[in-house]
């Protein structure tokens, strides 16, 4: 099936053409092609973020050709044949055609080749094994990549089990790409291979696993992919805490926020959340947000109660708790009033401090903190009155002065 991406603006961008021209000056016409995501997304009519290229040139020859053309070169992965050319302040990743010599389920030892079909044979999915030359003509070495793009099929290149045994991360990539690009049911053969090889994911680093999981959850419609992960036993391997997916279904329809979506798959209590987040090596800021969003929130609370909670936890954590409560109770939209209040109410600052306590006659010391804490508790309980602070403080200090 013939296809073209000749209408893509990035294909004709001056910076990109400079990279193509530099490499072809050394290796001749056709020695370099666009590959992978940029070709796939262009055929799907989706945004292209990264420009990746494959070339017959050996890495050292690529570096020399690019530098001869006056382009900046970053040797990002010479051992695996990858260099990055910076042209027009844009990175263009260029990798020499490769074939796998040895794999262990996490990384591969490669040898360079000049055969496009060999390079395609080591890639994960047929829709990622697409190439396009400088004129935009698409090459489909597997013979099925273009059709897979058009029909939303995520199908492994060759035997699914073999591809997975080369790198067990491809199990999660199968579901991630299905979440982003798949239509209809997942490929049955690929799904069965993922289920069979799921225990092999224990070889993967936590960082690689969490990165794929978060990318999956950031897809516009992640639920079908997570359901397939659960049914195949894959989800239980990477996130054994996950139970019912009903809260995720509700949350995914309400919010695109990946942290909120992830929160629905984690335990309710803070200790369980922290244990799962640390096992996945999530960033500390994400862990803190997940824990802050965990305490249950009563969606029927009064405005007065809402203001007290807002003051104590802050606007961000409060809004997260509203979303999470809606998802956990299956009541989307029931927290709209609380959201509106949180967005409109200016959270006040405590109107008194140590100097006010001193002015009331109490010498600095441990009692100062206790007086301020008592003042704050009463101020919150009375719904943050704007006046009467001196009188309230005096009423707290005077008994101490008489003691």
Short mmCIF file of C-alpha atoms in Angstrom, two decimals:
data_model
loop_
_atom_site.label_atom_id
_atom_site.label_comp_id
_atom_site.label_asym_id
_atom_site.label_seq_id
_atom_site.Cartn_x
_atom_site.Cartn_y
_atom_site.Cartn_z
CA UNK A 1 0.00 0.00 0.00
CA UNK A 2 1.61 3.26 -1.10
CA UNK A 3 1.65 6.21 1.29
CA UNK A 4 3.29 9.58 1.53
CA UNK A 5 3.98 12.25 4.13
CA UNK A 6 5.08 14.82 1.56
CA UNK A 7 2.51 17.32 2.84
CA UNK A 8 4.15 17.59 6.27
CA UNK A 9 5.62 20.98 7.14
CA UNK A 10 8.42 19.43 9.21
CA UNK A 11 9.59 17.51 6.15
CA UNK A 12 10.31 20.77 4.34
CA UNK A 13 11.60 22.71 7.33
CA UNK A 14 14.93 24.37 6.56
CA UNK A 15 16.56 22.97 9.69
CA UNK A 16 15.50 19.41 8.83
CA UNK A 17 16.58 19.75 5.22
CA UNK A 18 20.02 20.86 6.41
CA UNK A 19 20.42 17.56 8.27
CA UNK A 20 19.23 15.51 5.29
CA UNK A 21 21.52 17.39 2.90
CA UNK A 22 24.53 16.95 5.18
CA UNK A 23 24.09 13.18 5.46
CA UNK A 24 23.30 12.65 1.78
CA UNK A 25 26.39 14.65 0.83
CA UNK A 26 28.41 11.92 2.53
CA UNK A 27 26.32 8.81 1.85
CA UNK A 28 24.47 9.64 -1.35
CA UNK A 29 20.74 10.06 -2.03
CA UNK A 30 18.53 7.78 0.04
CA UNK A 31 21.12 7.04 2.73
CA UNK A 32 18.88 8.57 5.36
CA UNK A 33 15.14 8.23 6.06
CA UNK A 34 12.72 9.45 8.68
CA UNK A 35 11.58 6.65 10.94
CA UNK A 36 9.11 5.70 13.63
CA UNK A 37 6.89 8.17 15.44
CA UNK A 38 7.16 11.09 13.04
CA UNK A 39 6.09 8.91 10.11
CA UNK A 40 3.38 7.12 12.11
CA UNK A 41 1.88 10.31 13.51
CA UNK A 42 2.01 12.07 10.15
CA UNK A 43 -0.01 9.25 8.58
CA UNK A 44 -2.47 9.41 11.48
CA UNK A 45 -2.88 13.16 11.18
CA UNK A 46 -1.48 13.67 14.67
CA UNK A 47 1.10 16.15 15.92
CA UNK A 48 4.76 15.31 15.34
CA UNK A 49 6.96 16.23 18.28
CA UNK A 50 10.26 14.47 17.56
CA UNK A 51 12.14 14.02 14.30
CA UNK A 52 13.99 10.70 14.26
CA UNK A 53 16.03 9.44 11.35
CA UNK A 54 17.77 6.22 10.37
CA UNK A 55 20.81 6.06 8.13
CA UNK A 56 23.13 3.63 6.42
CA UNK A 57 26.07 5.77 7.50
CA UNK A 58 28.12 4.50 10.41
CA UNK A 59 27.97 6.75 13.49
CA UNK A 60 31.42 8.22 12.96
CA UNK A 61 30.58 9.03 9.36
CA UNK A 62 27.35 10.71 10.45
CA UNK A 63 29.23 12.85 12.97
CA UNK A 64 31.82 13.85 10.39
CA UNK A 65 29.19 14.70 7.76
CA UNK A 66 27.13 16.81 10.14
CA UNK A 67 30.13 18.71 11.45
CA UNK A 68 31.37 19.30 7.93
CA UNK A 69 28.04 21.02 7.25
CA UNK A 70 28.52 23.24 10.30
CA UNK A 71 25.90 21.53 12.44
CA UNK A 72 26.27 20.88 16.15
CA UNK A 73 26.49 17.18 17.00
CA UNK A 74 25.80 15.54 20.36
CA UNK A 75 27.00 11.89 20.64
CA UNK A 76 23.95 10.75 22.59
CA UNK A 77 24.47 7.00 22.16
CA UNK A 78 27.39 6.15 19.90
CA UNK A 79 27.61 2.56 21.15
CA UNK A 80 24.09 2.00 19.82
CA UNK A 81 24.66 4.13 16.73
CA UNK A 82 22.77 7.24 17.83
CA UNK A 83 23.83 10.85 17.44
CA UNK A 84 21.78 14.02 17.74
CA UNK A 85 22.16 16.85 15.26
CA UNK A 86 21.07 20.29 16.44
CA UNK A 87 19.82 22.27 13.47
CA UNK A 88 17.81 25.45 13.77
CA UNK A 89 17.91 24.87 17.55
CA UNK A 90 15.93 21.67 17.02
CA UNK A 91 17.26 18.20 17.93
CA UNK A 92 17.21 15.56 15.20
CA UNK A 93 18.07 12.06 16.42
CA UNK A 94 19.92 9.95 13.86
CA UNK A 95 20.62 6.24 14.33
CA UNK A 96 22.61 3.90 12.14
CA UNK A 97 20.65 0.89 10.84
CA UNK A 98 21.04 -1.98 13.33
CA UNK A 99 20.40 -5.62 13.98
CA UNK A 100 20.39 -7.32 17.37
CA UNK A 101 23.29 -9.60 18.18
CA UNK A 102 22.39 -10.38 21.78
CA UNK A 103 19.45 -9.50 24.05
CA UNK A 104 18.69 -10.20 27.71
CA UNK A 105 15.20 -8.80 28.13
CA UNK A 106 16.42 -5.33 29.14
CA UNK A 107 19.04 -4.18 26.67
CA UNK A 108 20.61 -5.34 23.42
CA UNK A 109 24.03 -5.70 21.89
CA UNK A 110 23.74 -4.48 18.31
CA UNK A 111 25.68 -4.63 15.09
CA UNK A 112 25.34 -2.06 12.34
CA UNK A 113 23.89 -2.95 8.96
CA UNK A 114 22.96 -1.26 5.71
CA UNK A 115 19.76 -3.29 5.31
CA UNK A 116 16.51 -1.42 6.02
CA UNK A 117 14.61 -4.70 6.46
CA UNK A 118 17.03 -5.89 9.14
CA UNK A 119 16.57 -2.63 10.99
CA UNK A 120 12.78 -2.92 10.74
CA UNK A 121 12.85 -6.53 11.98
CA UNK A 122 14.27 -5.48 15.38
CA UNK A 123 11.61 -2.83 16.05
CA UNK A 124 8.68 -3.41 18.35
CA UNK A 125 5.47 -2.82 16.36
CA UNK A 126 4.73 -2.76 12.66
CA UNK A 127 3.34 0.78 12.77
CA UNK A 128 6.67 1.93 14.29
CA UNK A 129 8.69 0.20 11.56
CA UNK A 130 7.81 2.77 8.91
CA UNK A 131 10.33 4.93 7.05
CA UNK A 132 10.01 7.94 4.76
CA UNK A 133 12.62 9.40 2.44
CA UNK A 134 13.40 13.07 1.98
CA UNK A 135 10.60 13.40 -0.57
CA UNK A 136 8.02 11.95 1.83
CA UNK A 137 7.61 8.53 0.19
CA UNK A 138 6.81 5.96 2.87
CA UNK A 139 8.57 2.59 3.00
CA UNK A 140 6.90 -0.29 4.83
CA UNK A 141 9.36 -3.20 5.19
CA UNK A 142 6.95 -5.42 7.15
CA UNK A 143 4.23 -4.91 4.56
CA UNK A 144 1.60 -4.18 7.21
CA UNK A 145 2.66 -1.00 9.00
CA UNK A 146 0.64 1.42 6.88
CA UNK A 147 -2.51 -0.71 7.20
CA UNK A 148 -1.98 -0.94 10.97
CA UNK A 149 -1.77 2.85 11.16
CA UNK A 150 -4.99 3.26 9.18
CA UNK A 151 -6.90 0.68 11.21
CA UNK A 152 -5.48 1.44 14.67
CA UNK A 153 -3.82 -1.95 15.11
CA UNK A 154 -0.89 -2.48 17.49
CA UNK A 155 0.84 -5.60 16.20
CA UNK A 156 4.32 -6.82 17.05
CA UNK A 157 6.91 -7.16 14.30
CA UNK A 158 7.28 -10.89 13.71
CA UNK A 159 6.75 -13.25 16.64
CA UNK A 160 5.37 -11.36 19.69
CA UNK A 161 7.09 -13.61 22.22
CA UNK A 162 10.46 -13.11 20.57
CA UNK A 163 10.04 -9.34 20.52
CA UNK A 164 9.08 -9.34 24.21
CA UNK A 165 11.98 -11.55 25.25
CA UNK A 166 14.31 -9.03 23.62
CA UNK A 167 12.98 -6.32 25.94
CA UNK A 168 10.20 -6.96 28.47
CA UNK A 169 9.33 -3.27 28.46
CA UNK A 170 7.61 -3.97 25.15
CA UNK A 171 4.74 -5.48 27.16
CA UNK A 172 3.96 -2.08 28.63
CA UNK A 173 4.62 -0.38 25.31
CA UNK A 174 2.02 -2.67 23.73
CA UNK A 175 -0.63 -1.33 26.10
CA UNK A 176 0.65 2.24 25.95
CA UNK A 177 0.50 2.36 22.16
CA UNK A 178 -2.91 0.71 22.25
CA UNK A 179 -4.09 3.47 24.61
CA UNK A 180 -2.83 6.20 22.30
CA UNK A 181 -3.39 4.77 18.83
CA UNK A 182 -5.41 1.57 19.05
CA UNK A 183 -8.96 1.03 17.86
CA UNK A 184 -11.14 -2.02 18.38
CA UNK A 185 -9.95 -4.97 20.47
CA UNK A 186 -6.22 -5.44 21.17
CA UNK A 187 -4.35 -7.81 18.89
CA UNK A 188 -5.13 -11.26 20.32
CA UNK A 189 -1.73 -12.82 19.61
CA UNK A 190 0.11 -9.86 21.10
CA UNK A 191 -2.15 -9.82 24.16
CA UNK A 192 -1.59 -13.54 24.78
CA UNK A 193 2.18 -13.07 24.52
CA UNK A 194 2.07 -10.21 27.01
CA UNK A 195 0.13 -12.36 29.46
CA UNK A 196 2.52 -15.28 29.06
CA UNK A 197 5.65 -13.18 29.52
CA UNK A 198 4.34 -10.79 32.20
CA UNK A 199 6.55 -12.25 34.99
CA UNK A 200 9.59 -11.16 32.97
CA UNK A 201 8.80 -7.54 33.76
CA UNK A 202 10.39 -8.11 37.15
CA UNK A 203 13.73 -7.65 35.35
CA UNK A 204 12.89 -4.06 34.45
CA UNK A 205 13.92 -1.03 36.44
CA UNK A 206 11.17 0.75 38.35
CA UNK A 207 11.92 3.96 36.47
CA UNK A 208 11.27 2.36 33.08
CA UNK A 209 8.03 0.81 34.31
CA UNK A 210 6.65 3.98 35.88
CA UNK A 211 7.57 6.06 32.82
CA UNK A 212 5.54 3.77 30.56
CA UNK A 213 2.64 3.61 33.01
CA UNK A 214 2.41 7.39 33.27
CA UNK A 215 2.59 7.77 29.48
CA UNK A 216 -0.25 5.28 29.16
CA UNK A 217 -2.40 7.06 31.73
CA UNK A 218 -1.86 10.38 29.96
CA UNK A 219 -3.54 9.07 26.80
CA UNK A 220 -6.91 10.65 25.94
CA UNK A 221 -8.68 7.31 26.49
CA UNK A 222 -6.57 5.04 28.71
CA UNK A 223 -9.29 2.87 30.25
CA UNK A 224 -9.54 0.16 27.60
CA UNK A 225 -5.78 -0.37 27.74
CA UNK A 226 -5.75 -0.61 31.54
CA UNK A 227 -8.69 -3.03 31.40
CA UNK A 228 -6.71 -5.20 28.98
CA UNK A 229 -3.70 -5.01 31.29
CA UNK A 230 -5.85 -6.16 34.20
CA UNK A 231 -7.46 -9.00 32.25
CA UNK A 232 -4.08 -10.28 31.04
CA UNK A 233 -2.49 -10.18 34.50
CA UNK A 234 0.02 -7.50 33.52
CA UNK A 235 -1.42 -4.84 35.82
CA UNK A 236 -1.14 -7.16 38.83
CA UNK A 237 2.60 -7.52 38.17
CA UNK A 238 3.43 -3.82 38.08
CA UNK A 239 0.68 -2.49 40.37
CA UNK A 240 -0.67 -5.27 42.60
CA UNK A 241 -2.49 -2.63 44.68
CA UNK A 242 -4.92 -1.88 41.85
CA UNK A 243 -8.40 -3.23 42.43
CA UNK A 244 -11.61 -2.21 40.71
CA UNK A 245 -11.13 0.06 37.69
CA UNK A 246 -14.46 1.82 38.11
CA UNK A 247 -12.88 4.86 39.77
CA UNK A 248 -10.41 5.15 36.90
CA UNK A 249 -13.27 5.05 34.40
CA UNK A 250 -14.93 7.97 36.18
CA UNK A 251 -11.71 9.92 36.64
CA UNK A 252 -10.57 9.46 33.04
CA UNK A 253 -13.84 11.00 31.85
CA UNK A 254 -13.47 13.94 34.24
CA UNK A 255 -9.80 14.84 34.10
CA UNK A 256 -6.72 14.43 31.90
CA UNK A 257 -4.46 14.84 34.93
CA UNK A 258 -2.21 11.77 35.02
CA UNK A 259 -1.62 12.04 38.78
CA UNK A 260 -5.35 12.02 39.51
CA UNK A 261 -5.84 9.06 37.19
CA UNK A 262 -3.01 7.17 38.87
CA UNK A 263 -4.45 7.96 42.30
CA UNK A 264 -7.54 5.87 41.51
CA UNK A 265 -5.36 2.77 41.08
CA UNK A 266 -3.56 3.20 44.39
CA UNK A 267 -4.63 2.28 47.93
CA UNK A 268 -6.88 4.59 49.90
CA UNK A 269 -4.58 5.01 52.89
CA UNK A 270 -1.44 7.17 52.78
CA UNK A 271 0.91 4.36 53.87
CA UNK A 272 -0.14 2.14 50.98
CA UNK A 273 0.16 5.00 48.51
CA UNK A 274 3.64 5.82 49.75
CA UNK A 275 4.77 2.19 49.53
CA UNK A 276 3.53 1.84 45.94
CA UNK A 277 4.97 5.19 44.87
CA UNK A 278 8.38 4.40 46.33
CA UNK A 279 8.40 0.98 44.69
CA UNK A 280 7.72 2.67 41.34
CA UNK A 281 10.35 5.32 42.10
CA UNK A 282 7.90 8.13 41.42
CA UNK A 283 9.24 11.68 41.82
CA UNK A 284 9.00 13.05 45.35
CA UNK A 285 6.69 15.87 44.25
CA UNK A 286 4.28 13.35 42.72
CA UNK A 287 4.42 11.19 45.83
CA UNK A 288 3.63 14.20 48.04
CA UNK A 289 0.68 15.13 45.85
CA UNK A 290 -0.70 11.59 45.85
CA UNK A 291 -0.50 11.39 49.64
CA UNK A 292 -2.08 14.84 50.07
CA UNK A 293 -4.98 13.81 47.81
CA UNK A 294 -5.66 10.60 49.72
CA UNK A 295 -7.73 11.60 52.79
CA UNK A 296 -11.44 11.10 52.10
CA UNK A 297 -13.53 14.21 51.55
CA UNK A 298 -17.26 14.54 52.17
CA UNK A 299 -18.78 15.93 48.98
CA UNK A 300 -21.82 17.04 51.01
CA UNK A 301 -19.79 19.20 53.42
CA UNK A 302 -20.99 22.73 54.13
CA UNK A 303 -19.26 25.78 52.72
CA UNK A 304 -18.01 26.55 56.20
CA UNK A 305 -16.45 23.08 56.48
CA UNK A 306 -15.04 23.42 52.99
CA UNK A 307 -13.33 26.71 53.84
CA UNK A 308 -11.79 25.15 56.95
CA UNK A 309 -10.42 22.23 54.91
CA UNK A 310 -9.21 24.56 52.17
CA UNK A 311 -7.30 26.62 54.70
CA UNK A 312 -5.67 23.58 56.25
CA UNK A 313 -4.63 21.66 53.12
CA UNK A 314 -4.37 24.30 50.41
CA UNK A 315 -6.25 24.77 47.16
CA UNK A 316 -4.37 22.16 45.12
CA UNK A 317 -4.80 19.29 47.58
CA UNK A 318 -8.43 20.27 48.18
CA UNK A 319 -9.28 20.16 44.48
CA UNK A 320 -7.48 16.83 44.12
CA UNK A 321 -9.55 15.43 47.00
CA UNK A 322 -12.76 16.63 45.37
CA UNK A 323 -11.89 14.89 42.09
CA UNK A 324 -10.80 11.73 43.88
CA UNK A 325 -13.97 11.65 46.01
CA UNK A 326 -16.12 12.00 42.90
CA UNK A 327 -14.28 9.15 41.21
CA UNK A 328 -14.29 6.88 44.26
CA UNK A 329 -18.01 7.38 44.87
CA UNK A 330 -18.94 7.28 41.19
CA UNK A 331 -20.54 10.73 41.38
CA UNK A 332 -18.89 12.90 38.69
CA UNK A 333 -19.92 16.53 38.95
CA UNK A 334 -21.18 16.24 42.53
CA UNK A 335 -18.25 18.34 43.72
CA UNK A 336 -18.78 21.21 41.31
CA UNK A 337 -19.95 23.50 44.11
CA UNK A 338 -16.86 22.75 46.17
CA UNK A 339 -14.65 23.35 43.13
CA UNK A 340 -16.28 26.71 42.51
CA UNK A 341 -15.81 27.71 46.14
CA UNK A 342 -12.16 26.67 46.09
CA UNK A 343 -11.45 28.65 42.96
CA UNK A 344 -13.29 31.78 44.13
CA UNK A 345 -12.34 31.98 47.81
CA UNK A 346 -9.15 33.85 48.65
CA UNK A 347 -7.54 31.75 51.37
CA UNK A 348 -6.69 34.17 54.22
CA UNK A 349 -3.46 34.31 56.14
CA UNK A 350 -3.40 34.00 59.91
CA UNK A 351 -3.98 37.61 60.99
CA UNK A 352 -1.77 37.51 64.11
CA UNK A 353 1.78 36.46 64.88
CA UNK A 354 4.35 36.47 67.63
CA UNK A 355 4.64 40.25 67.76
CA UNK A 356 0.90 40.54 68.41
CA UNK A 357 1.17 38.10 71.30
CA UNK A 358 4.06 40.12 72.72
CA UNK A 359 2.07 43.33 72.34
CA UNK A 360 -0.70 41.68 74.38
CA UNK A 361 1.80 41.37 77.24
CA UNK A 362 3.08 37.77 76.98
CA UNK A 363 6.86 37.40 76.93
CA UNK A 364 8.36 35.34 74.14
CA UNK A 365 8.54 31.66 74.98
CA UNK A 366 6.84 28.29 74.53
CA UNK A 367 3.45 29.77 75.45
CA UNK A 368 3.55 31.98 72.35
CA UNK A 369 3.15 29.01 70.01
CA UNK A 370 0.36 27.53 72.10
CA UNK A 371 -1.52 30.85 72.14
CA UNK A 372 -1.21 31.19 68.36
CA UNK A 373 -2.39 27.62 67.83
CA UNK A 374 -5.42 28.23 70.06
CA UNK A 375 -6.17 31.50 68.27
CA UNK A 376 -5.97 29.81 64.88
CA UNK A 377 -8.25 26.94 65.93
CA UNK A 378 -10.91 29.35 67.18
CA UNK A 379 -10.54 31.62 64.16
CA UNK A 380 -11.09 28.66 61.82
CA UNK A 381 -14.03 27.38 63.88
CA UNK A 382 -15.67 30.82 63.65
CA UNK A 383 -15.22 30.81 59.84
CA UNK A 384 -12.32 33.28 59.59
CA UNK A 385 -13.82 36.50 60.98
CA UNK A 386 -12.15 39.63 59.64
CA UNK A 387 -12.44 41.58 62.91
CA UNK A 388 -12.06 41.12 66.65
CA UNK A 389 -8.53 39.69 66.52
CA UNK A 390 -7.18 41.83 69.38
CA UNK A 391 -10.01 40.89 71.68
CA UNK A 392 -9.73 37.19 70.87
CA UNK A 393 -5.98 37.27 71.49
CA UNK A 394 -6.36 39.16 74.76
CA UNK A 395 -8.86 36.59 75.98
CA UNK A 396 -6.24 33.89 75.41
CA UNK A 397 -3.32 35.80 76.92
CA UNK A 398 -4.92 37.30 80.05
CA UNK A 399 -5.37 34.00 81.93
CA UNK A 400 -1.68 33.28 81.38
CA UNK A 401 -0.71 36.68 82.73
CA UNK A 402 -2.79 36.13 85.89
CA UNK A 403 -1.32 32.67 86.50
#
